[in-house]
mmCIF file of C-alpha atoms in Angstrom:
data_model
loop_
_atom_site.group_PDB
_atom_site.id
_atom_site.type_symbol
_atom_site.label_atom_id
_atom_site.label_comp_id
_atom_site.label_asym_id
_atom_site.label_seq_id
_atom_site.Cartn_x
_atom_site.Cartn_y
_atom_site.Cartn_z
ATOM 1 C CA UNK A 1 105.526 1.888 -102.838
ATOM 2 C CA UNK A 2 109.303 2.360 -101.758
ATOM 3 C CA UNK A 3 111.251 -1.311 -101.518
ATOM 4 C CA UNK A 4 111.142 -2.634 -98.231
ATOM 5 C CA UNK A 5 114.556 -3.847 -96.533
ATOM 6 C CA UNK A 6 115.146 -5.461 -93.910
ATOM 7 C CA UNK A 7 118.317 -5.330 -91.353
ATOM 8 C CA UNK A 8 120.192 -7.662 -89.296
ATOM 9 C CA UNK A 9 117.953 -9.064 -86.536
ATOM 10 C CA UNK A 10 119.699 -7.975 -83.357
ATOM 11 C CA UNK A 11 120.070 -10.857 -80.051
ATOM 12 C CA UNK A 12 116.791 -8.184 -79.092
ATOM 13 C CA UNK A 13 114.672 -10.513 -81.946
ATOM 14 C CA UNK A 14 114.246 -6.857 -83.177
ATOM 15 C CA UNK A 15 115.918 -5.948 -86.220
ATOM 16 C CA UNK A 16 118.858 -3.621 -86.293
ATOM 17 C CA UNK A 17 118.485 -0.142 -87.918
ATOM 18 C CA UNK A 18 121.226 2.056 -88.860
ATOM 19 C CA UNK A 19 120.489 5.484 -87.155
ATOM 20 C CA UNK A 20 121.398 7.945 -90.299
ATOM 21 C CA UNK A 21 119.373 5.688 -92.182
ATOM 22 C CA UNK A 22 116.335 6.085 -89.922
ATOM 23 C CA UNK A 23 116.809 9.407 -90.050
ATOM 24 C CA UNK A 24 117.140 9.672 -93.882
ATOM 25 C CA UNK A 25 113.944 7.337 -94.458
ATOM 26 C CA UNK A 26 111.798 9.343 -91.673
ATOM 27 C CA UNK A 27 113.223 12.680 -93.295
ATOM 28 C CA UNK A 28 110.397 11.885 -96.036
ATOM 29 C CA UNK A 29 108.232 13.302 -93.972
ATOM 30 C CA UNK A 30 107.187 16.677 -93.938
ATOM 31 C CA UNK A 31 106.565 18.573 -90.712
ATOM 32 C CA UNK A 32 105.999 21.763 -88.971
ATOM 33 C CA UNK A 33 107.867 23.416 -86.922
ATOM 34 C CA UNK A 34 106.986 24.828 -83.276
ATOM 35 C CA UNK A 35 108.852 26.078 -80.050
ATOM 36 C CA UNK A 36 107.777 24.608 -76.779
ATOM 37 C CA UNK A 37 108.070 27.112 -74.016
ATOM 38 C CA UNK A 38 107.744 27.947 -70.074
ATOM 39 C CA UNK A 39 108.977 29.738 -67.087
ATOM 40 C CA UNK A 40 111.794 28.047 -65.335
ATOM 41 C CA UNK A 41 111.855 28.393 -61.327
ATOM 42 C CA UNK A 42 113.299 31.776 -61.701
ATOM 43 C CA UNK A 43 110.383 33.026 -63.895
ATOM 44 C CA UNK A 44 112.635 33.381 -66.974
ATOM 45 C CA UNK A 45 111.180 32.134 -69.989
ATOM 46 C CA UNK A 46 112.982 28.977 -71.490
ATOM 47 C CA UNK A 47 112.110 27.211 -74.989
ATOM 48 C CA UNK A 48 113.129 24.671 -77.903
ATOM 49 C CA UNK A 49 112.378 24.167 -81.246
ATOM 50 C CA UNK A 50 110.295 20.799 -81.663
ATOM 51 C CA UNK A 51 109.320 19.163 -84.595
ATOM 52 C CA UNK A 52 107.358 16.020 -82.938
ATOM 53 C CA UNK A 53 104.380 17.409 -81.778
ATOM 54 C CA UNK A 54 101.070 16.167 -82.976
ATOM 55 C CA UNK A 55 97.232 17.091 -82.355
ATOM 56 C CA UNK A 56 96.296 13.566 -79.929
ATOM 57 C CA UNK A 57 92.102 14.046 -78.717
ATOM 58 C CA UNK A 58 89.213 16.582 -79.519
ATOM 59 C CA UNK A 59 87.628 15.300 -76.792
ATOM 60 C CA UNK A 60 89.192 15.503 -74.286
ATOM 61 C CA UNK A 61 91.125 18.199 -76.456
ATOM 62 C CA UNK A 62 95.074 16.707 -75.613
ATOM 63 C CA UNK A 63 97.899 17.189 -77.748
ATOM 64 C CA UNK A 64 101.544 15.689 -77.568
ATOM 65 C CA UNK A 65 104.953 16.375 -78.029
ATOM 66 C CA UNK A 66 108.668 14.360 -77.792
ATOM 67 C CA UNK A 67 111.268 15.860 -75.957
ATOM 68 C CA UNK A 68 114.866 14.079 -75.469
ATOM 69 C CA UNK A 69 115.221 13.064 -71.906
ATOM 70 C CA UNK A 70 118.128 15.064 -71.525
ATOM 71 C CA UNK A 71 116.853 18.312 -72.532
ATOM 72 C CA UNK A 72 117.162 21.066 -69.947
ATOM 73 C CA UNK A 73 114.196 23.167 -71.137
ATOM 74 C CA UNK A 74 111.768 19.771 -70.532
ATOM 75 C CA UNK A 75 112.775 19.281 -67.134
ATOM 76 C CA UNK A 76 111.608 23.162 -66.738
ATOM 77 C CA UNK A 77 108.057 21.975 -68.442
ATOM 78 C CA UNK A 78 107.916 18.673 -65.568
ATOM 79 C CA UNK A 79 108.285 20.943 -62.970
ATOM 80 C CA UNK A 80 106.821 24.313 -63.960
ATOM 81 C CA UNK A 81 103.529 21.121 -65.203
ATOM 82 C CA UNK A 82 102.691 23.462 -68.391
ATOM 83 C CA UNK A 83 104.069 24.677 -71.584
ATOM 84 C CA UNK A 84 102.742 27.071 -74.628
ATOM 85 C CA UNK A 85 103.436 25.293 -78.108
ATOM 86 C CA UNK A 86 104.457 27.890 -80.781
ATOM 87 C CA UNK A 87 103.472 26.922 -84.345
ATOM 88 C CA UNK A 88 105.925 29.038 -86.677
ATOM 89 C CA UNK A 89 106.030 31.245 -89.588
ATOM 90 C CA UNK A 90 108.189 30.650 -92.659
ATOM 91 C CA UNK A 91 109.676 33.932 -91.827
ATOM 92 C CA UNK A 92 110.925 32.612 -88.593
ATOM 93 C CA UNK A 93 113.771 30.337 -89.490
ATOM 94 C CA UNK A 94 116.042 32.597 -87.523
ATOM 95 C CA UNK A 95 114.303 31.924 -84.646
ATOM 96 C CA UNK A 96 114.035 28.132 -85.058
ATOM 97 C CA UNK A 97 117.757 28.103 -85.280
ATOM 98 C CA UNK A 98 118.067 30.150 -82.569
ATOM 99 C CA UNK A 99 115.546 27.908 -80.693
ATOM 100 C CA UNK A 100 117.069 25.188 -81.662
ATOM 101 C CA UNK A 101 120.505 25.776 -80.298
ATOM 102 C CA UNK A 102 122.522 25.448 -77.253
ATOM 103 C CA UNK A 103 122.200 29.217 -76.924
ATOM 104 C CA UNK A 104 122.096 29.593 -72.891
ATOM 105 C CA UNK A 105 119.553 32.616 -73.852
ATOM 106 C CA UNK A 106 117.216 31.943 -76.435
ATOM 107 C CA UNK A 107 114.692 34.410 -75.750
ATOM 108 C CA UNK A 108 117.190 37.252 -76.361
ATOM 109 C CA UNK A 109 116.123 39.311 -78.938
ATOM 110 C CA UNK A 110 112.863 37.378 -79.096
ATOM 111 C CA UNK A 111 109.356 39.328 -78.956
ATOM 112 C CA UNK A 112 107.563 37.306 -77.034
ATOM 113 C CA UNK A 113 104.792 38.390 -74.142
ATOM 114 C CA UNK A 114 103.409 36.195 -71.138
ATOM 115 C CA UNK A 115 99.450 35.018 -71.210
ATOM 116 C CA UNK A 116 97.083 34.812 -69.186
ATOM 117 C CA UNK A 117 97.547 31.355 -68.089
ATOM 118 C CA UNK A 118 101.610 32.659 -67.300
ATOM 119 C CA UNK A 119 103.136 31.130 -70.153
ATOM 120 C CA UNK A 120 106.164 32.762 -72.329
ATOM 121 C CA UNK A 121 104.145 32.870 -76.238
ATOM 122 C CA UNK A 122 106.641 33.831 -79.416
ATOM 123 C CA UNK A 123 104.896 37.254 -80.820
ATOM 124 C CA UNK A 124 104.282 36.750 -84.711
ATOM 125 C CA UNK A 125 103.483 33.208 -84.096
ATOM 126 C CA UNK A 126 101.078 30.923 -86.818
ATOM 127 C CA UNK A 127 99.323 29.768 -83.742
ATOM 128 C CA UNK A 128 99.690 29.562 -79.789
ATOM 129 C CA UNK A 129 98.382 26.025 -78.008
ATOM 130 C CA UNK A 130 98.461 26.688 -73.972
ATOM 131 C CA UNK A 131 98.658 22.766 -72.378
ATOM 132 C CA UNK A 132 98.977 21.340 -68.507
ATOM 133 C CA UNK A 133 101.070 18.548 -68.766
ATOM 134 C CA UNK A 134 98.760 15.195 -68.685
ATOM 135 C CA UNK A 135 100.938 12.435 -68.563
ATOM 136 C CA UNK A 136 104.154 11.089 -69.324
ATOM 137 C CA UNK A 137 105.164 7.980 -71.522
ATOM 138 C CA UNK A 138 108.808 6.840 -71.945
ATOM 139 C CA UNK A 139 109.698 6.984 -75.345
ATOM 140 C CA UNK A 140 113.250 5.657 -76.026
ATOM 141 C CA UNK A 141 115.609 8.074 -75.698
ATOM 142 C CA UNK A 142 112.467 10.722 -75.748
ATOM 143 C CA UNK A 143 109.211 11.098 -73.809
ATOM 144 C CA UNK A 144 105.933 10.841 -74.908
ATOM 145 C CA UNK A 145 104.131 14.411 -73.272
ATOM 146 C CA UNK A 146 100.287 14.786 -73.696
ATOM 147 C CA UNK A 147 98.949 17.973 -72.720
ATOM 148 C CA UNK A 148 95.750 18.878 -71.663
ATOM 149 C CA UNK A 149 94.506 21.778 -73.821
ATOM 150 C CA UNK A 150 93.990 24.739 -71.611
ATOM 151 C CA UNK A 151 93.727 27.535 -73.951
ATOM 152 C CA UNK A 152 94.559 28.596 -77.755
ATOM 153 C CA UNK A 153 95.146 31.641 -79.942
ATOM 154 C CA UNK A 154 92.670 32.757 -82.619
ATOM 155 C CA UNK A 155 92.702 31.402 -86.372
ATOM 156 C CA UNK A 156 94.461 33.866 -88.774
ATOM 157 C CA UNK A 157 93.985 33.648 -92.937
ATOM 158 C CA UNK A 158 97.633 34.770 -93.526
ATOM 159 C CA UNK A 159 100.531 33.704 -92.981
ATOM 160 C CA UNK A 160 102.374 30.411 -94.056
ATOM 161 C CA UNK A 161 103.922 27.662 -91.770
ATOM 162 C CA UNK A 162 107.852 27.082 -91.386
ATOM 163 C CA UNK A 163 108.291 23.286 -92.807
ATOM 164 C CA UNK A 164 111.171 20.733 -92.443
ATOM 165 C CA UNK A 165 111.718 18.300 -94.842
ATOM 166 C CA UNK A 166 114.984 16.280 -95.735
ATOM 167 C CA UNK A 167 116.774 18.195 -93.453
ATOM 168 C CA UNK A 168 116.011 21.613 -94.290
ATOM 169 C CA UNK A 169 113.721 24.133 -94.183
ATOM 170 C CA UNK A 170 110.995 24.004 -96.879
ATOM 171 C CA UNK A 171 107.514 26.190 -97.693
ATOM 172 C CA UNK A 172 104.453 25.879 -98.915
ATOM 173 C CA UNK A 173 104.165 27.071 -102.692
ATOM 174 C CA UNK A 174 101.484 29.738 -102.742
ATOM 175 C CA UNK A 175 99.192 27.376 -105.830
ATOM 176 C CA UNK A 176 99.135 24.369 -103.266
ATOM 177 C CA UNK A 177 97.446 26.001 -100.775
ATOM 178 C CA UNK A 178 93.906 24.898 -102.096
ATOM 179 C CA UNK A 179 92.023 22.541 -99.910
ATOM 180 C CA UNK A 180 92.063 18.976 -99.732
ATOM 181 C CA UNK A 181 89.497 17.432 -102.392
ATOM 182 C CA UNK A 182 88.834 15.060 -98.701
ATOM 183 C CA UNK A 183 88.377 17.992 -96.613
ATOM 184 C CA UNK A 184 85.080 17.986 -95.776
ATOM 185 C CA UNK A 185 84.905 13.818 -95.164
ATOM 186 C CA UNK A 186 87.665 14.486 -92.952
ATOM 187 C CA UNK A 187 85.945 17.390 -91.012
ATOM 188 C CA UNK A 188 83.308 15.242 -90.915
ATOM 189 C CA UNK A 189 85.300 12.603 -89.446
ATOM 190 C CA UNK A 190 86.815 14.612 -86.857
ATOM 191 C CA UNK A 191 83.955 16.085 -85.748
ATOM 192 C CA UNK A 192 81.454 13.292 -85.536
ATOM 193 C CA UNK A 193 83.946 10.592 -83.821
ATOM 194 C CA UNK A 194 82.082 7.641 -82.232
ATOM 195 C CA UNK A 195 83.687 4.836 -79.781
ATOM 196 C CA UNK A 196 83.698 2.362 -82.668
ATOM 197 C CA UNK A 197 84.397 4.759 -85.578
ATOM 198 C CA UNK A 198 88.578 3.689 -86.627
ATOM 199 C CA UNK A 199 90.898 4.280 -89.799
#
């Protein structure tokens, strides 16, 4: 287990964490990456590329992601009340950067088509999650967005996921992708849930 340190406790009572350390120490971390999308008030389709977003409920089926309070394309998802997540391909690191710019037009040059439920999905996507914004939590200087699962994409066999780790883009080596010797116990898990059933 990594050593343990502890900062300055701030007048808060809470201790005091340097910020580029927090990020450095949460950088272990390996995520995906996805673009959260809608339709601004004009109908023009408006995105970013988000790494917090997490699977939250099966049932109700509710999953979350953390935008800054600040960002532009958010306030487009409070009002417009829904959003498509984008799960990306390693091939689409272009596009994250892209996404993840202050690019007044990131959909330019971007295949992308609107669904059924009105919603701007990235074509050649891993996987499409169509949500109505549930609630709201304040987060810091994020929020906390569940959304209410409204529709999702079908399950493909190819294609790999774009990763982020240590501040740069990463992949999965083609050997590792064997599953999980805790697989089934943990489809097991997910599926059978119970009220007092906890980890």
């Amino acid at each position: 287990m990594a050593d343990m340190t502890s900062e300055a406790v701030a007048d808060s009572g809470f201790p005091e964490i340097d910020a580029r350390r927090f990020r450095n120490v949460l950088g272990q971390f390996c995520t995906g990456i996805t673009v959260i999308t809608t339709f601004d008030d004009a109908h023009t389709p408006v995105g970013f590329a988000c790494q917090s977003f997490a699977a939250l409920s099966l049932d109700p089926p509710l999953v979350l992601f953390c935008p800054t309070k600040q960002s532009r394309t958010w306030a487009a998802i409070e009002h417009a009340g829904r959003f498509c997540v984008n799960v990306l391909a390693e091939e689409q690191q272009q596009l994250c950067a892209r996404f993840g710019s202050r690019e007044p037009d990131k959909f330019a040059g971007t295949a992308w088509h609107a669904t059924e439920f009105d919603l701007p999905r990235i074509d050649e996507a891993l996987a499409a999650i169509e949500c109505t914004v549930s609630e709201v939590i304040d987060g810091g200087d994020h929020n906390i967005v569940i959304g209410r699962v409204l529709a999702l994409s079908e399950t493909t066999e190819s294609g790999r996921p774009l990763l982020f780790y240590r501040g740069q883009y990463t992949a999965i080596e083609p050997e590792k992708t064997v599953p999980a010797p805790w697989r089934a116990d943990l489809d097991h898990f997910l599926t059978t849930t119970t009220l007092d059933t906890w980890l």
